[in-house]
N, C-alpha and C. Protein backbone atom coordinates (compact mmCIF):
# COMPACT_ATOMS: atom_id res chain seq x y z
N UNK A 1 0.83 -1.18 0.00
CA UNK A 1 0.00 0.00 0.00
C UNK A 1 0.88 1.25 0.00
N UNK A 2 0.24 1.97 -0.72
CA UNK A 2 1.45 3.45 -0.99
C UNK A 2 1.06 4.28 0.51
N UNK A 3 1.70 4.66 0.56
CA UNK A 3 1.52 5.92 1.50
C UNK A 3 1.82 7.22 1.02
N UNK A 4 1.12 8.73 1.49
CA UNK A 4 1.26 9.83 0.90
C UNK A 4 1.34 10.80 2.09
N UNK A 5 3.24 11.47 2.43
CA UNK A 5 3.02 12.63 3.40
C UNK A 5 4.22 13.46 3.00
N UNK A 6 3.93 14.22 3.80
CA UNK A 6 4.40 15.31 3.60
C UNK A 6 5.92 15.17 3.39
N UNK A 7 6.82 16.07 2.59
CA UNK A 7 8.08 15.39 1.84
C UNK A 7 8.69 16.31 2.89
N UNK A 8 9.66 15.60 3.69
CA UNK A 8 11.28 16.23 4.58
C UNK A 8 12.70 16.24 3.79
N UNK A 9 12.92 17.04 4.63
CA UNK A 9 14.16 17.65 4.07
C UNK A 9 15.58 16.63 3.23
N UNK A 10 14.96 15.49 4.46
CA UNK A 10 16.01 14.45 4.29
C UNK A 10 15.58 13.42 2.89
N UNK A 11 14.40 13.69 2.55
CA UNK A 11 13.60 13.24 1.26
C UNK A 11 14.48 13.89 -0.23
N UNK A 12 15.09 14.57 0.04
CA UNK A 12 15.94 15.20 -1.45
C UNK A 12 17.30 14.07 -1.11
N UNK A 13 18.03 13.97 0.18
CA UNK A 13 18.80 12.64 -0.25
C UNK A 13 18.30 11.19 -1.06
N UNK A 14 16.85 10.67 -0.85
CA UNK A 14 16.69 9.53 -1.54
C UNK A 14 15.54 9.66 -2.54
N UNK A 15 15.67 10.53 -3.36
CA UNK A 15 14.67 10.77 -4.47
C UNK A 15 15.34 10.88 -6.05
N UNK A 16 16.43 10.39 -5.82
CA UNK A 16 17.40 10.24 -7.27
C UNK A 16 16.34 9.33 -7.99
N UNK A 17 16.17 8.25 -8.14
CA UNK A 17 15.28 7.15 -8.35
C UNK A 17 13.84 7.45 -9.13
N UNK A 18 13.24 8.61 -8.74
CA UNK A 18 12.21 9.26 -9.35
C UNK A 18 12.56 10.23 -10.37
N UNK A 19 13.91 11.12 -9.99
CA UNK A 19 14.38 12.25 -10.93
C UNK A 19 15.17 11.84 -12.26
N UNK A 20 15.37 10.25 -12.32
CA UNK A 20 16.15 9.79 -13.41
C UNK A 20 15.35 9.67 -14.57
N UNK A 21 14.75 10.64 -15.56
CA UNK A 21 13.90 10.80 -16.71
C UNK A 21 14.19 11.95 -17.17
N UNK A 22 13.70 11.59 -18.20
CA UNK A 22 14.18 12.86 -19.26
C UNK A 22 13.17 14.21 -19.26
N UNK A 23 11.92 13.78 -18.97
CA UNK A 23 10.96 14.61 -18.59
C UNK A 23 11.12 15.46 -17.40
N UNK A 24 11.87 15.04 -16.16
CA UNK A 24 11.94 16.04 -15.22
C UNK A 24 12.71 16.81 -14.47
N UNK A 25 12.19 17.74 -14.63
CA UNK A 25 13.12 19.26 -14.50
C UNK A 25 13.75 18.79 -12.88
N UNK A 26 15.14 18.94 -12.55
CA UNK A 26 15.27 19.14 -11.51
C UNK A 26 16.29 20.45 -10.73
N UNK A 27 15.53 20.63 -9.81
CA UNK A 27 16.54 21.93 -9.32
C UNK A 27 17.63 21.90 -8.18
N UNK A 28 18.07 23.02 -7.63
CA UNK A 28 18.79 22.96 -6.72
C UNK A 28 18.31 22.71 -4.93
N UNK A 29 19.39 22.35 -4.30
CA UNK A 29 18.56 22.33 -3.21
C UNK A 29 17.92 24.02 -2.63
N UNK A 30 18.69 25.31 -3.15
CA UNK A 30 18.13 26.38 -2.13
C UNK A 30 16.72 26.05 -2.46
N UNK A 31 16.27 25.99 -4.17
CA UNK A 31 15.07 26.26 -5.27
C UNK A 31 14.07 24.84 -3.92
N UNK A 32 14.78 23.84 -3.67
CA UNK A 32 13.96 22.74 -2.91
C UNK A 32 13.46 23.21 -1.29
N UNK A 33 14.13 23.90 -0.64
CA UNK A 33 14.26 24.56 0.83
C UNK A 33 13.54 25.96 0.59
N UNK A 34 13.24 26.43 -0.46
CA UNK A 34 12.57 27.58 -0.43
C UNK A 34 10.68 27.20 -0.36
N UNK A 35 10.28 26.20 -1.26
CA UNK A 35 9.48 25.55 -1.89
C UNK A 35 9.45 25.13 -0.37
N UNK A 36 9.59 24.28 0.52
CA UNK A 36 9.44 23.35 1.83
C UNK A 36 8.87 24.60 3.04
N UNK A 37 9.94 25.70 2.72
CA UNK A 37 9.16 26.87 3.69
C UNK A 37 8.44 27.94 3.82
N UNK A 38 7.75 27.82 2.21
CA UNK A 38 6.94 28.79 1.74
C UNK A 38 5.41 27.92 1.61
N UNK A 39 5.70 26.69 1.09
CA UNK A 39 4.39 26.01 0.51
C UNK A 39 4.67 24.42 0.92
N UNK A 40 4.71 24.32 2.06
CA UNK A 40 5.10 23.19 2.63
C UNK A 40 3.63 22.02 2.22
N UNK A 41 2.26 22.49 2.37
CA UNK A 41 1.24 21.66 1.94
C UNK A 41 0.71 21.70 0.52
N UNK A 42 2.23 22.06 0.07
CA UNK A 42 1.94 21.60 -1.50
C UNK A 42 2.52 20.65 -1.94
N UNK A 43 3.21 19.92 -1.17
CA UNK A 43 4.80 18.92 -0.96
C UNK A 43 4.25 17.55 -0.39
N UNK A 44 3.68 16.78 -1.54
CA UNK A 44 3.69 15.26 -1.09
C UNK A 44 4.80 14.33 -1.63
N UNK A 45 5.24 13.36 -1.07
CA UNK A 45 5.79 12.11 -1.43
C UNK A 45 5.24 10.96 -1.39
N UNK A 46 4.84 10.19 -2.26
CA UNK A 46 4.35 9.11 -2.60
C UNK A 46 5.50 7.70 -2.11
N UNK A 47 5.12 6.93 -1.33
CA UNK A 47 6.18 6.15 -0.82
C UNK A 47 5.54 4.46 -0.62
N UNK A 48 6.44 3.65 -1.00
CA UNK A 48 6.45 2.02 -0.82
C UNK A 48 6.14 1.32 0.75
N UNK A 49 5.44 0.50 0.87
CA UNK A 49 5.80 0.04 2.01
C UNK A 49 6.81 -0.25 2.68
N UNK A 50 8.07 -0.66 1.61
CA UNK A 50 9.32 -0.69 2.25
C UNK A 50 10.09 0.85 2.27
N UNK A 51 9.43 1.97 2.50
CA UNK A 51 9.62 2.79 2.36
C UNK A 51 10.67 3.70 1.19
N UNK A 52 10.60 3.06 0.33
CA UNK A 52 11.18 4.03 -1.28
C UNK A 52 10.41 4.80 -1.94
N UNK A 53 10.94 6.18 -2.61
CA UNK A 53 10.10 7.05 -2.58
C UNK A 53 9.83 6.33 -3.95
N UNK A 54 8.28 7.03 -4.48
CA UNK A 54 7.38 6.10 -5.72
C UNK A 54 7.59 7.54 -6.72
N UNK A 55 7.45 8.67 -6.11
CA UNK A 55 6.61 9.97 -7.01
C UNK A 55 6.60 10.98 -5.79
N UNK A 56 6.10 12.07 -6.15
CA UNK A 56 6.26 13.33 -5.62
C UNK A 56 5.49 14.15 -6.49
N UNK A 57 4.70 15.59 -5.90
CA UNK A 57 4.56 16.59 -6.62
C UNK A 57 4.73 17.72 -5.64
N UNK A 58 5.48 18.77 -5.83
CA UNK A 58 5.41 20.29 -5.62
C UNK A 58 4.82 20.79 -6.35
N UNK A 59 4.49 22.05 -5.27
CA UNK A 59 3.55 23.01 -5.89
C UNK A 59 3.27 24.44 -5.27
N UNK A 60 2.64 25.36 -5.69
CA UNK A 60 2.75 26.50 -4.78
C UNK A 60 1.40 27.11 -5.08
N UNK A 61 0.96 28.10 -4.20
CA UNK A 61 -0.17 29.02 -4.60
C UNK A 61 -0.11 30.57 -5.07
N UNK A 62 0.00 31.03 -6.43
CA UNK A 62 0.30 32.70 -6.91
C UNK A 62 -0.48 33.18 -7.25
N UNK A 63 -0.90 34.21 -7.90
CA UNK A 63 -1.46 34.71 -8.60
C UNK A 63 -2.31 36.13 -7.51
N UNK A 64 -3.16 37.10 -8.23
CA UNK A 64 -4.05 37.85 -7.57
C UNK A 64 -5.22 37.69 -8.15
N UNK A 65 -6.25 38.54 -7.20
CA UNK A 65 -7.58 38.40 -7.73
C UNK A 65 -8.58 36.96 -8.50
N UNK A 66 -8.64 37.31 -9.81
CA UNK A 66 -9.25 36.11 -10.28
C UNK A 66 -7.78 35.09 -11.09
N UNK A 67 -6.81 35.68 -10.86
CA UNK A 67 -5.73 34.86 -11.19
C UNK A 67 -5.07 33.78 -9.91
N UNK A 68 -5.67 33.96 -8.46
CA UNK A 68 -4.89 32.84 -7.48
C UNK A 68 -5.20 31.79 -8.33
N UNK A 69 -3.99 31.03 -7.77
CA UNK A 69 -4.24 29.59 -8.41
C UNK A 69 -3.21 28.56 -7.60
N UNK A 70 -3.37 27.39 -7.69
CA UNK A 70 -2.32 26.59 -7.21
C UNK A 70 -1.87 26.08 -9.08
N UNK A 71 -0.15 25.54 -8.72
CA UNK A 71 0.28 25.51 -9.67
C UNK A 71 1.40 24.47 -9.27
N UNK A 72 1.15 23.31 -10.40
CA UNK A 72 2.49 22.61 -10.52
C UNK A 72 3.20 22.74 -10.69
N UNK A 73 4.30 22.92 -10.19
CA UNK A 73 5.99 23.08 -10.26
C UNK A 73 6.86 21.86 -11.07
N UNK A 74 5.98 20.53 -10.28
CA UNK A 74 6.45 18.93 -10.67
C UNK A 74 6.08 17.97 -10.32
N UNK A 75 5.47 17.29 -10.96
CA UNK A 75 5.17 16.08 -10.39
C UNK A 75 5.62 14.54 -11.21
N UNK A 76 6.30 13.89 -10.62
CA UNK A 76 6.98 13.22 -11.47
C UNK A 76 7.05 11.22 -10.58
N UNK A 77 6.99 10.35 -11.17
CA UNK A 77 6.68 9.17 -10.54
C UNK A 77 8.25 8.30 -11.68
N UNK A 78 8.48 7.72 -10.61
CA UNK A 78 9.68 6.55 -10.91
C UNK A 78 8.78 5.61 -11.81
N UNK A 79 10.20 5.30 -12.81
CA UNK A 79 9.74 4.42 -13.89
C UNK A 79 8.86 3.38 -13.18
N UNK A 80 9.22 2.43 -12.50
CA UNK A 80 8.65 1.22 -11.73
C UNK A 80 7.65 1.33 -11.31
N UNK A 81 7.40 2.19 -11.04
CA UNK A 81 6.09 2.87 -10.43
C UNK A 81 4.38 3.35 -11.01
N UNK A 82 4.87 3.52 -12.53
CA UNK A 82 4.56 4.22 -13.34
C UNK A 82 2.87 3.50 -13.70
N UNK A 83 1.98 4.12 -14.27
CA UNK A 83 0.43 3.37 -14.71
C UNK A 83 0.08 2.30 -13.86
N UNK A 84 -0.01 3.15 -12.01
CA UNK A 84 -0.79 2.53 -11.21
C UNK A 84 -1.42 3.51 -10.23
N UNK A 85 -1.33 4.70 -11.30
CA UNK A 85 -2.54 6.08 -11.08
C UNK A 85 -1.49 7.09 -9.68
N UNK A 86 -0.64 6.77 -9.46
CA UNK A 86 -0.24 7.67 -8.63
C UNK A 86 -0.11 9.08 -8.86
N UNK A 87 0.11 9.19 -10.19
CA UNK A 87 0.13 10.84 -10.56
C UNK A 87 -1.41 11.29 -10.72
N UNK A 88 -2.19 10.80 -10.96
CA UNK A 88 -3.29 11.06 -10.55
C UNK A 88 -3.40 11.43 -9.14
N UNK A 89 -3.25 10.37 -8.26
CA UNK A 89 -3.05 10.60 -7.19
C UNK A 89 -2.80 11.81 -7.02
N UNK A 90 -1.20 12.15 -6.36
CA UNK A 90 -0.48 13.31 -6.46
C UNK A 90 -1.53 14.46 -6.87
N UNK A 91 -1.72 14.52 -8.06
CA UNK A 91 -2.66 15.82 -8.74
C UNK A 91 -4.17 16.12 -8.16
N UNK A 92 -4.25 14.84 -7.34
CA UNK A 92 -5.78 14.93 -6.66
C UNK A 92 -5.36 15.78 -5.27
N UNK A 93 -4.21 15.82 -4.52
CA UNK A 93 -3.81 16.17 -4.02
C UNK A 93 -3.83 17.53 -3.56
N UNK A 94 -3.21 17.56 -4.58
CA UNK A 94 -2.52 19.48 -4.60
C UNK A 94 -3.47 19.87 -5.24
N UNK A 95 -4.77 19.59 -5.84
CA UNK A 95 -5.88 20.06 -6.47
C UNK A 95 -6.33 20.53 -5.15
N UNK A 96 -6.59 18.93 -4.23
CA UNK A 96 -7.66 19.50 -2.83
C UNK A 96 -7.43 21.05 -1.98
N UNK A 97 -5.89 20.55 -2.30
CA UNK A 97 -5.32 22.07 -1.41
C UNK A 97 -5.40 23.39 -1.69
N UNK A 98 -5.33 23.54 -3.20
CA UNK A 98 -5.82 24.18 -3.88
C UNK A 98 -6.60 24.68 -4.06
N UNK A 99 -8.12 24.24 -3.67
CA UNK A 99 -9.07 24.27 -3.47
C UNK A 99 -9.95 24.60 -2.02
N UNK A 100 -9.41 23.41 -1.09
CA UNK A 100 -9.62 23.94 -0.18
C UNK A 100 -9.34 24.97 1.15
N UNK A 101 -7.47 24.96 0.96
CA UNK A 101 -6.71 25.22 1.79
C UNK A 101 -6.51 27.12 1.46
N UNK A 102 -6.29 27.32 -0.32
CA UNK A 102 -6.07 28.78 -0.82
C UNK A 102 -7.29 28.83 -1.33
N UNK A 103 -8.49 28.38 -1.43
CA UNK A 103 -9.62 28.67 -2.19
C UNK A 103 -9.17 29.48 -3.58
N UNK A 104 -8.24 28.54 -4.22
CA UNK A 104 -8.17 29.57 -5.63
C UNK A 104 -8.81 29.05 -6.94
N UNK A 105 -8.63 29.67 -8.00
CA UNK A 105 -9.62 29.66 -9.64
C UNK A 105 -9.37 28.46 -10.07
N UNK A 106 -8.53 28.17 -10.00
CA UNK A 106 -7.58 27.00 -10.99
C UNK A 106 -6.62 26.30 -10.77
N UNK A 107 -6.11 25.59 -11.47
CA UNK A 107 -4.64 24.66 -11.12
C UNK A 107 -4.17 25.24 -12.53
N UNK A 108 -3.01 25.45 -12.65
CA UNK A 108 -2.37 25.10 -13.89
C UNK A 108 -0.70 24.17 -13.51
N UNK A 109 -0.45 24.36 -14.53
CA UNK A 109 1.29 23.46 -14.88
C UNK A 109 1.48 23.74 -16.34
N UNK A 110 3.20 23.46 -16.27
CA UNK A 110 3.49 23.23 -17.90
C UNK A 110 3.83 22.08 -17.76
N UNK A 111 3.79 21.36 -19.24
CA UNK A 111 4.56 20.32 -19.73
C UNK A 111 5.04 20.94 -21.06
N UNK A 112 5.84 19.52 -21.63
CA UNK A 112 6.45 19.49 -22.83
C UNK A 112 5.60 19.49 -23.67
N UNK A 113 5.82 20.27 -24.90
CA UNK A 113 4.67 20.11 -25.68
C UNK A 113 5.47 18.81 -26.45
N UNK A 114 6.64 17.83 -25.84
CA UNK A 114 6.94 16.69 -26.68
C UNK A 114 6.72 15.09 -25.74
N UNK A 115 5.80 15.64 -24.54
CA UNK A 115 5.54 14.62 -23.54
C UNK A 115 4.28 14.20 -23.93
N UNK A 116 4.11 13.54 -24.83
CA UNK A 116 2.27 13.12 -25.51
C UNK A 116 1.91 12.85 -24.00
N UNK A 117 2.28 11.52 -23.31
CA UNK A 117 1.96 10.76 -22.50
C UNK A 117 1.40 11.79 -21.25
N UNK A 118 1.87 12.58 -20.66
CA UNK A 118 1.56 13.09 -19.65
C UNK A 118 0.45 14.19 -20.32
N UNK A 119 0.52 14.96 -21.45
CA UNK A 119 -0.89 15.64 -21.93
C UNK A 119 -1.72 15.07 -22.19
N UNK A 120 -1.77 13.35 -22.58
CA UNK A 120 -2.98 12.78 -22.79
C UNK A 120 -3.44 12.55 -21.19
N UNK A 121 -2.64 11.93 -20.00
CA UNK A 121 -2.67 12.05 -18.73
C UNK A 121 -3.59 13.18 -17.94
N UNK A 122 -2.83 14.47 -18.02
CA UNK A 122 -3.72 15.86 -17.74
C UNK A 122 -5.14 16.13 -17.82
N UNK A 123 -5.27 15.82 -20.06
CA UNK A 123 -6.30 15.77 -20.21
C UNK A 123 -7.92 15.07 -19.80
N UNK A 124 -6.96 13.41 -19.30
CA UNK A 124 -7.85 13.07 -19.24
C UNK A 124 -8.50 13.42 -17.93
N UNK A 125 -7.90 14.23 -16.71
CA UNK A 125 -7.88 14.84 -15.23
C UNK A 125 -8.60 16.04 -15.38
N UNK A 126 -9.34 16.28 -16.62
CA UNK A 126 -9.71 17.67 -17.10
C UNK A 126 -8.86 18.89 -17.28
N UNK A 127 -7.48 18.51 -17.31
CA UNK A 127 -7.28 19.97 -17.50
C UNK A 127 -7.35 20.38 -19.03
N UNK A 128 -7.07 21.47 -19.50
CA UNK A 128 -7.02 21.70 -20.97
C UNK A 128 -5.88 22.50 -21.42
N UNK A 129 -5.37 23.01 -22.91
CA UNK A 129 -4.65 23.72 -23.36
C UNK A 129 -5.09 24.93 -22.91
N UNK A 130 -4.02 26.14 -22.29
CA UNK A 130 -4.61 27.13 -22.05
C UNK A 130 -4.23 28.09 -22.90
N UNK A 131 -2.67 27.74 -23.17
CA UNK A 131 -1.74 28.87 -24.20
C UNK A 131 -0.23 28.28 -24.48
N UNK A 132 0.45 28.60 -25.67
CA UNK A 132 1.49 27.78 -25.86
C UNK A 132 2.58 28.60 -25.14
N UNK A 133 4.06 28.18 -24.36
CA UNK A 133 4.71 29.43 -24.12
C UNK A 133 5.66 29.01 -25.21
N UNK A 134 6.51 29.67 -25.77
CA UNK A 134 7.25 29.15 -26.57
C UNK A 134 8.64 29.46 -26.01
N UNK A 135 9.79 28.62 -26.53
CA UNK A 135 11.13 28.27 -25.73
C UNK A 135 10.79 28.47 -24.15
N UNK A 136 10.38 27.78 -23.41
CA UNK A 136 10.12 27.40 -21.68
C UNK A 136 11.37 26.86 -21.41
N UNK A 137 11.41 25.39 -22.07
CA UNK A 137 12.30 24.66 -21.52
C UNK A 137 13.56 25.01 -22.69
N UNK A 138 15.00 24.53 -21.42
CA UNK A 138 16.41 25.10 -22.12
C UNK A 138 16.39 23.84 -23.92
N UNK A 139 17.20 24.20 -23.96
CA UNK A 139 16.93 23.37 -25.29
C UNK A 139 16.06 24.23 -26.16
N UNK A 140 15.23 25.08 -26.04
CA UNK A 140 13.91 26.22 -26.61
C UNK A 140 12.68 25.30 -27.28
N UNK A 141 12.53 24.18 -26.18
CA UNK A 141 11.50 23.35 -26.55
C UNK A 141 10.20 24.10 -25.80
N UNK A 142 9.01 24.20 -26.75
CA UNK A 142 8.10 25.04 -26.45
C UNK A 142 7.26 24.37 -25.30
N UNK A 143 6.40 25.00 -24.56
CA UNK A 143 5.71 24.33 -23.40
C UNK A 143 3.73 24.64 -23.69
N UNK A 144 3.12 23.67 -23.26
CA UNK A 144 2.01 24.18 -22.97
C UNK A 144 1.45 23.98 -21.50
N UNK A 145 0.90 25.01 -21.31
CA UNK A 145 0.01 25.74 -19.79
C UNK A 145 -1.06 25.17 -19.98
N UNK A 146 -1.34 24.62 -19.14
CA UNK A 146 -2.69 23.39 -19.11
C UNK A 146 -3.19 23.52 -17.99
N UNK A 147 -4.51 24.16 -18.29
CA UNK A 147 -5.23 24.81 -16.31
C UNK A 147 -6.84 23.76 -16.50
N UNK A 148 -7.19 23.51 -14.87
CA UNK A 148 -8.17 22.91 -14.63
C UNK A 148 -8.90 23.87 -14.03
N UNK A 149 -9.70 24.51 -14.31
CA UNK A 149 -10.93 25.19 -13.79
C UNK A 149 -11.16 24.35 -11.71
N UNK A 150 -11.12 25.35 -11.06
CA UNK A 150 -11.73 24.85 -9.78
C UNK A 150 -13.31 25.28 -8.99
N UNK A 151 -14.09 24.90 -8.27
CA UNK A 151 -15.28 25.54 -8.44
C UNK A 151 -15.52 26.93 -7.78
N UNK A 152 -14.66 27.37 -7.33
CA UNK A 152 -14.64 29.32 -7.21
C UNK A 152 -14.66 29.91 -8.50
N UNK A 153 -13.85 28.86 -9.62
CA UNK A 153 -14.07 29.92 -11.02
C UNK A 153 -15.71 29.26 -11.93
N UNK A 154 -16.46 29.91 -10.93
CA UNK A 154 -17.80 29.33 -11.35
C UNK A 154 -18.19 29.41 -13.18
N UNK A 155 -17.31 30.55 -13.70
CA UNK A 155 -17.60 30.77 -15.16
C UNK A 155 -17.09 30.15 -16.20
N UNK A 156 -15.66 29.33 -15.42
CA UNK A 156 -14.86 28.64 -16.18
C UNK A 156 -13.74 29.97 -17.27
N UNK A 157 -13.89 30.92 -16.41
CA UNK A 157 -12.92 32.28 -17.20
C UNK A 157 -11.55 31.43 -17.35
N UNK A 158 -10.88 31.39 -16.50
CA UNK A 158 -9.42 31.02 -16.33
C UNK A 158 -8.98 29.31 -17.55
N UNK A 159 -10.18 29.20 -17.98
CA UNK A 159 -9.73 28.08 -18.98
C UNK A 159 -9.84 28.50 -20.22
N UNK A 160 -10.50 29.28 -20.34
CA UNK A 160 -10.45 30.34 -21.98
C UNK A 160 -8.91 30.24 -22.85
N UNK A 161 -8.79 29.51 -24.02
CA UNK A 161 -7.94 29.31 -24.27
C UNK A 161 -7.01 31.22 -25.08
N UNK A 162 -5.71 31.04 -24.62
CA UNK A 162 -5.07 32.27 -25.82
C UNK A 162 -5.63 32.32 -26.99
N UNK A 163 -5.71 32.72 -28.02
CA UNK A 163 -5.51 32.61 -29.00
C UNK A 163 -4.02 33.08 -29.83
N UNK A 164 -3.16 33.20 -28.86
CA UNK A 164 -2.05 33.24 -30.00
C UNK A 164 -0.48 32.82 -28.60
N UNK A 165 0.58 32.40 -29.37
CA UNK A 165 1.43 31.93 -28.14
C UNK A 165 2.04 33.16 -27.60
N UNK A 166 2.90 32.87 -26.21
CA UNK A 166 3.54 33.82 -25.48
C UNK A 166 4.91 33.49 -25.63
N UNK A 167 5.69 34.60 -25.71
CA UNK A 167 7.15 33.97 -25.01
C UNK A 167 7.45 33.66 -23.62
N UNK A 168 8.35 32.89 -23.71
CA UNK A 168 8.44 32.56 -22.15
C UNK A 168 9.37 33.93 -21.46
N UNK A 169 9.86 34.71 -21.83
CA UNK A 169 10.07 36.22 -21.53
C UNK A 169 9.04 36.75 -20.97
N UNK A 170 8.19 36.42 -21.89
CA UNK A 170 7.25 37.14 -21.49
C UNK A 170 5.88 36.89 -20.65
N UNK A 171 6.18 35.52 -20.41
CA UNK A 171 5.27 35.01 -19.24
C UNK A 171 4.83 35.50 -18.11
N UNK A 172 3.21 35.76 -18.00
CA UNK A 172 3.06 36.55 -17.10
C UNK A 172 1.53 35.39 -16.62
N UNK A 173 1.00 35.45 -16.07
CA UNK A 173 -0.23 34.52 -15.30
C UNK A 173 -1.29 35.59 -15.86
């Protein structure tokens, strides 16, 4: 049975295992210790009974007005692990908090616009295309912003797609 709590400090020593993919971004530890003491209940770890970590997602809450939102930073699950719904999981997660904890509009995240697997994933979690950013990731591989409407955004405003892309310069919420 998995277990899901809150990720410690000492959790960035044994999480190599999940970060070994090509899909996920990883940062430094300040970028990890900033994230732990700003938005600590956005920070699950997904873990084995023999206690190895499975997956993880960070996340944080920004935005103003009708722009708060909680927002994926990362959420990422070890190969072994993989299509036995944990990132679902995870995303049900930081949705609730999202929801219940910041009462905000939406969730969003980026992905790759070359990760089919995880946009067919998203999609099927409801989120949608919101706007393309273009060069996000190094390499100047373009990204798409994929937001789930939450029920404070009773109109469904915040899922209105762009109609034209942004630079990632110029990324603004």
């Amino acid at each position: 049975m998995t277990t899901f709590r809150e990720f410690h400090c000492d959790d960035l020593l044994r999480f190599a295992n999940i970060n070994l993919d090509m899909f996920t971004e990883t940062y430094n530890f300040g970028f990890y210790f900033m994230y732990m003491a700003k938005w600590p209940e956005y920070i699950t770890l997904a873990e084995s009974p023999a206690g190895r970590p499975m997956g993880y997602i960070w996340g944080k809450a920004e935005g103003e007005g009708e722009s708060w939102h909680g927002h994926v930073t990362a959420v990422t699950v070890a190969s072994e692990y993989r299509r036995i719904g944990l990132a679902q999981q995870l995303m049900g997660i930081l949705e609730a908090v999202s929801e219940n904890t910041h009462d905000g509009y939406f969730v969003d995240l980026f992905v790759r616009q070359s990760n089919n697997s995880a946009i067919s994933m998203y999609k099927k979690l409801g989120y949608s295309i919101y706007r393309t950013v273009l060069q996000y990731y190094s390499g100047d591989e373009d990204a798409y912003d994929m937001r789930k409407a939450l029920p404070r955004d009773v109109e469904k405003k915040s899922i209105i797609p762009l109609p034209h892309p942004v630079k990632a310069s110029d990324e603004t919420d």
